Short mmCIF file of C-alpha atoms in Angstrom, two decimals:
data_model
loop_
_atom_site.label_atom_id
_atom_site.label_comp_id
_atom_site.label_asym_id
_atom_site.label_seq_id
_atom_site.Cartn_x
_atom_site.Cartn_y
_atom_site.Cartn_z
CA UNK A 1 7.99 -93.38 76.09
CA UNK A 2 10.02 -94.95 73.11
CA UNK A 3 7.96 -96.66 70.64
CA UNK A 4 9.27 -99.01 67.78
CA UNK A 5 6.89 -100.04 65.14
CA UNK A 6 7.31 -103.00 63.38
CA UNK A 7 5.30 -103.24 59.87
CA UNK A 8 3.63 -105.74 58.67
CA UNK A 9 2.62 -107.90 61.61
CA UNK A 10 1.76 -110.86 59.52
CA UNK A 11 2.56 -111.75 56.15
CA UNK A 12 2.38 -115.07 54.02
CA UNK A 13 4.70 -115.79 51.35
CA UNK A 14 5.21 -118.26 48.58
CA UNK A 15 8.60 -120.38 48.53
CA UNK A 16 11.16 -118.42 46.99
CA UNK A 17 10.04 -114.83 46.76
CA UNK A 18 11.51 -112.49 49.35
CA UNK A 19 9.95 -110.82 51.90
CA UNK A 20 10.68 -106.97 53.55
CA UNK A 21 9.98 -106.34 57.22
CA UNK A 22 10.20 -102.76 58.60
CA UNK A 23 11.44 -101.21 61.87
CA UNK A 24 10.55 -98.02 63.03
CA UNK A 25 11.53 -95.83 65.91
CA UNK A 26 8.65 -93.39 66.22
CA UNK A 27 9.80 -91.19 68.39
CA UNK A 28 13.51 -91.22 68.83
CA UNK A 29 16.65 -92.12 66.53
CA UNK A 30 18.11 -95.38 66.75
CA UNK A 31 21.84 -95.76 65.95
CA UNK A 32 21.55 -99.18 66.14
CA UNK A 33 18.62 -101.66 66.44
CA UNK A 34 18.62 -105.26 66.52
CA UNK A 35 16.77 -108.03 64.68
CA UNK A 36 15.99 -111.45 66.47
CA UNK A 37 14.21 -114.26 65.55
CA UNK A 38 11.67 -116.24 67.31
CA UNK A 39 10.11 -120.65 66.94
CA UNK A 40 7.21 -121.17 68.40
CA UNK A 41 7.92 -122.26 71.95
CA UNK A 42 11.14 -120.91 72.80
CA UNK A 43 13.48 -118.14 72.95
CA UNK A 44 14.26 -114.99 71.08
CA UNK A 45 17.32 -116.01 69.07
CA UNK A 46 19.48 -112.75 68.13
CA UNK A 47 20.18 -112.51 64.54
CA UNK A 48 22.23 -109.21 63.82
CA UNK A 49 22.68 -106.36 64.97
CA UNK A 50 21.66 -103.15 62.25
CA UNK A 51 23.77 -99.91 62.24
CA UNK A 52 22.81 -96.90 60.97
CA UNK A 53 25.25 -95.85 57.87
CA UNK A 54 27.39 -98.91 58.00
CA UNK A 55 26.71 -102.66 57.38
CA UNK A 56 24.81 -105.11 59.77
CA UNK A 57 26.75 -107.32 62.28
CA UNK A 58 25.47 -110.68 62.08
CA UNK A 59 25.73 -113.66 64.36
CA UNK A 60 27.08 -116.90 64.56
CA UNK A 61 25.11 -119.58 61.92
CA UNK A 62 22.96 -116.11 60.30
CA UNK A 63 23.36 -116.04 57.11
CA UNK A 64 23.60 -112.64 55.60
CA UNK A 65 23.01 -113.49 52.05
CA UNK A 66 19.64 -114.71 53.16
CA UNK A 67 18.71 -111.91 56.23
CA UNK A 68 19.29 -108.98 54.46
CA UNK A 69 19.42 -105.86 57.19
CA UNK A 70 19.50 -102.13 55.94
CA UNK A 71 19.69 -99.30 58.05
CA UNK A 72 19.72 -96.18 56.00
CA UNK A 73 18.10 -93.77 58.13
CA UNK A 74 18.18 -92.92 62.17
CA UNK A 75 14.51 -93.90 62.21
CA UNK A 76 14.45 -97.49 60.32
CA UNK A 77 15.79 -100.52 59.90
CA UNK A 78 14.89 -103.13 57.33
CA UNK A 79 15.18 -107.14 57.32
CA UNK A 80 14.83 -108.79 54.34
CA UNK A 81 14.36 -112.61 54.31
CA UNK A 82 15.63 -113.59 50.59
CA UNK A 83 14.15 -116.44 48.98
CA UNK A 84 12.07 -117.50 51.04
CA UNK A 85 11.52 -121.20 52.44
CA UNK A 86 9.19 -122.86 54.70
CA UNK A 87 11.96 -122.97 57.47
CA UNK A 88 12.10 -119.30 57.47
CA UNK A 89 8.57 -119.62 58.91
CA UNK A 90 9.09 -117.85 62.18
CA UNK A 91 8.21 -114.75 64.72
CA UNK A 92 10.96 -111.78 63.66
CA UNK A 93 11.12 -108.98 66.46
CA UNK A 94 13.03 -105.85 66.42
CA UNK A 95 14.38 -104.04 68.93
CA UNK A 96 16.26 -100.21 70.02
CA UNK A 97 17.18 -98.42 72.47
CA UNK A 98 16.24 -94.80 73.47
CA UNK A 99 19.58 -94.55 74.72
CA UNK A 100 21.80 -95.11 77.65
CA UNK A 101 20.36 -95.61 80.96
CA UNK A 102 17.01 -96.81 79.01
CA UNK A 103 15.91 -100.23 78.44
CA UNK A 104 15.39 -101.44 75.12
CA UNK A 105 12.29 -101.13 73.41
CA UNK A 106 10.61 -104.21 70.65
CA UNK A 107 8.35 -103.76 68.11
CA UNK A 108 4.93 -106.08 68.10
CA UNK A 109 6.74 -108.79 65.87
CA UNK A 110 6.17 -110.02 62.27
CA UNK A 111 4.90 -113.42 61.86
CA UNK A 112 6.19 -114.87 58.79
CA UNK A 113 4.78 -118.12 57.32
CA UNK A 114 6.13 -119.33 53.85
CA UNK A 115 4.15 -121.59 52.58
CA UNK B 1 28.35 -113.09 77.47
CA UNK B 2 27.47 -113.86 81.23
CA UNK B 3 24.63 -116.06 82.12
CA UNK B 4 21.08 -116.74 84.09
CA UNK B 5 19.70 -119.43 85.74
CA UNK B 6 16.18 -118.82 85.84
CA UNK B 7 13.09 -121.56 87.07
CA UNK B 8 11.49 -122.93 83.98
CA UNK B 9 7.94 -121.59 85.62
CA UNK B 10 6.03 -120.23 88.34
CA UNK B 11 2.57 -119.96 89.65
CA UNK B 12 0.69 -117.32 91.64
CA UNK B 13 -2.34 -116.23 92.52
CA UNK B 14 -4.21 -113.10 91.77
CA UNK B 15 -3.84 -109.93 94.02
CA UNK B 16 -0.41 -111.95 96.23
CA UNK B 17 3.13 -110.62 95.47
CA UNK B 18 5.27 -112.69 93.40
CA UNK B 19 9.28 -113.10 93.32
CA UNK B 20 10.97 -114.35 90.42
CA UNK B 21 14.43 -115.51 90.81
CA UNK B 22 17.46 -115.12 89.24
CA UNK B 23 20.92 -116.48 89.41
CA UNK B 24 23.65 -114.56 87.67
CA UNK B 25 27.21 -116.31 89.36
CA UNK B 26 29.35 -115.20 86.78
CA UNK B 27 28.20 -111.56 86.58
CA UNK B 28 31.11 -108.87 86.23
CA UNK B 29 31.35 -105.45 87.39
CA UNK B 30 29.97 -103.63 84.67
CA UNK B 31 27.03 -106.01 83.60
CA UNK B 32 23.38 -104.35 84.15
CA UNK B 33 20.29 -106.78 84.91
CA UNK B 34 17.66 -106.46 83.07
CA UNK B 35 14.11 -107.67 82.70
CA UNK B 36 11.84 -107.99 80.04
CA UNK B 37 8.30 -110.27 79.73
CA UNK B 38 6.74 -111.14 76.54
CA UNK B 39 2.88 -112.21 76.43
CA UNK B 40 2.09 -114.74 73.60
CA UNK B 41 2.51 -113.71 69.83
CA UNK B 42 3.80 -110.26 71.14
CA UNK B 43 6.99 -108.55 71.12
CA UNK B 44 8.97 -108.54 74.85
CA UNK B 45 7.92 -106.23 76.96
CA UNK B 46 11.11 -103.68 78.95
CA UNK B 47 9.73 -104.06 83.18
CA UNK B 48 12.85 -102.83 85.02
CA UNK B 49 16.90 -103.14 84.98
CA UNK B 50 19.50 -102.38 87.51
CA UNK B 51 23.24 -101.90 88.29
CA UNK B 52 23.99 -102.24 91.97
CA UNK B 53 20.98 -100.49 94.00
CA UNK B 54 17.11 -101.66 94.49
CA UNK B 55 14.82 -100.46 91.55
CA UNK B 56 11.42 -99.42 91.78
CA UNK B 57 9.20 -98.46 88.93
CA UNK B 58 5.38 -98.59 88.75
CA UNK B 59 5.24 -101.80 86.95
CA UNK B 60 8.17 -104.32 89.65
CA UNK B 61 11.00 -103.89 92.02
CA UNK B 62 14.08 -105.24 91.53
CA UNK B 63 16.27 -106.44 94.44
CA UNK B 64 19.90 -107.16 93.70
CA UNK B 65 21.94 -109.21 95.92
CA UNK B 66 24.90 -107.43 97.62
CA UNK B 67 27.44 -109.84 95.99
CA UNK B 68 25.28 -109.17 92.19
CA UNK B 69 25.13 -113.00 92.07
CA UNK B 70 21.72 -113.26 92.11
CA UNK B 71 18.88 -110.80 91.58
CA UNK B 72 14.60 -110.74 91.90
CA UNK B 73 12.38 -109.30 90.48
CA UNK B 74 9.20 -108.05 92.77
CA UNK B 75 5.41 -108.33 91.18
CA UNK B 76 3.89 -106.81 94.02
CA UNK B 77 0.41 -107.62 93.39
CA UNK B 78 0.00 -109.91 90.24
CA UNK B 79 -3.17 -109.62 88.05
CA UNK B 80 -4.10 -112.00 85.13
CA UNK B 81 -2.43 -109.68 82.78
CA UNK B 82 0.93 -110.21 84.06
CA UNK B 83 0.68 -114.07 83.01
CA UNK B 84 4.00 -114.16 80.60
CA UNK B 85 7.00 -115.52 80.15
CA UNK B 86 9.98 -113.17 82.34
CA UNK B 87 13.47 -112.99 80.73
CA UNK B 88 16.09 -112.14 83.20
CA UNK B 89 19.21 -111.04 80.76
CA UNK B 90 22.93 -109.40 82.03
CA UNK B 91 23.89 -106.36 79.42
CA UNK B 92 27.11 -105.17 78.97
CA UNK B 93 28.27 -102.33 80.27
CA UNK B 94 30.72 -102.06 77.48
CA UNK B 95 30.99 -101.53 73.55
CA UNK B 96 28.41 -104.48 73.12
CA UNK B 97 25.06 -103.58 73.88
CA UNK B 98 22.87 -106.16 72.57
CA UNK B 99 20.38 -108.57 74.92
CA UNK B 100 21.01 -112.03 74.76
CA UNK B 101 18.18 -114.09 76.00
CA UNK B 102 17.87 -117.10 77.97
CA UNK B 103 14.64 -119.53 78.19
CA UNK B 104 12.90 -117.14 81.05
CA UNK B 105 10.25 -118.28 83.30
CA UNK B 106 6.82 -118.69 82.32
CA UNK B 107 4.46 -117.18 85.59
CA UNK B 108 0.73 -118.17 85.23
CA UNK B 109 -1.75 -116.41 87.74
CA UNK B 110 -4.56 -118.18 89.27
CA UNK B 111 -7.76 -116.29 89.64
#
């Protein structure tokens, strides 16, 4: 089956530095994958949505000066939280699909703490 | 984007069949349901989606109301490990293809 891999699955940050998460499709290309956002307790919260070639559509309230999203190759997708602060703190999740007639697939999730 | 109605939580016991609910009024012709459950501290998890027909796959079934207003999805004989949270989410059939999801329902299984 599809498998994304998500890389690191924890990291811990001072305030201000930036931080790079990685998306993988492992065995499949991925057009377009999606970056979401998670606080403890509650939803996934969709952030953007990363295409492969061409810049990241972002949603409502995401700033894209601070969530960084690169897609340069059919296999991976970047997110890059920029300056870091403590509110960034939070459970990031990616996410592709195979392709149609699949579902979508997630990666295992990076927790994030800035501290 | 249209939306679910979903029971903030659920209880079952081990080894019985469980049916999670979902209400999808305002579902158009081209939206697919879909179904995902996360465990705690890991990603979601894809169980089964569905246009118009019943699904079966080894993990659920999915029954789908004949007016698409409402849809279930079929544990047919929970274990501990399928304690999670359930997200019942309508997709697109168009251009946009991204999941949107709503607060789910969180199922805990009694031994």
């Amino acid at each position: 089956g599809a498998v994304v891999s998500q890389h690191p699955s924890r990291v811990i940050c001072k305030s201000g530095t930036s931080v790079k998460i990685e998306c993988r499709s492992l065995d499949f290309q991925a057009t377009t994958m999606f970056w979401y956002r998670q606080f403890p307790k509650k939803s996934l919260m969709l952030m953007a949505t990363s295409n492969e070639g061409s810049k990241a559509t972002y949603e409502q309230g995401v700033e894209k000066d601070k969530f960084l999203i690169n897609h340069a190759s059919l296999t991976l997708s970047t997110l890059t939280v920029t300056s870091a602060h403590p509110e960034d703190s939070s459970f990031y999740i990616c996410s592709a699909r195979l392709g149609q007639g699949y579902g979508y697939t997630f990666g295992s999730g990076t927790r994030l703490t800035v501290v | 984007d249209a939306k679910t109605t979903q029971p903030n939580s659920m209880e079952s016991n081990e080894e019985e069949p469980v049916h999670l609910p979902c209400n999808h009024s305002t579902i158009s012709g081209t939206d697919y349901i879909h179904w995902y459950r996360q465990l705690p501290s890991q990603g979601p998890e894809y169980v089964i989606h569905g246009l118009t027909s019943n699904v079966n796959n080894r993990m659920a079934s999915l029954a789908i109301a004949e007016d698409r207003k409402s849809s279930t999805l079929i544990l047919h004989r929970a274990t501990l490990r399928d304690a999670a949270v359930y997200y019942c989410i309508l997709r697109s059939g168009g251009a946009t293809n991204k999941l949107i999801f709503g607060t789910g329902t969180l199922l805990a299984v009694q031994p």
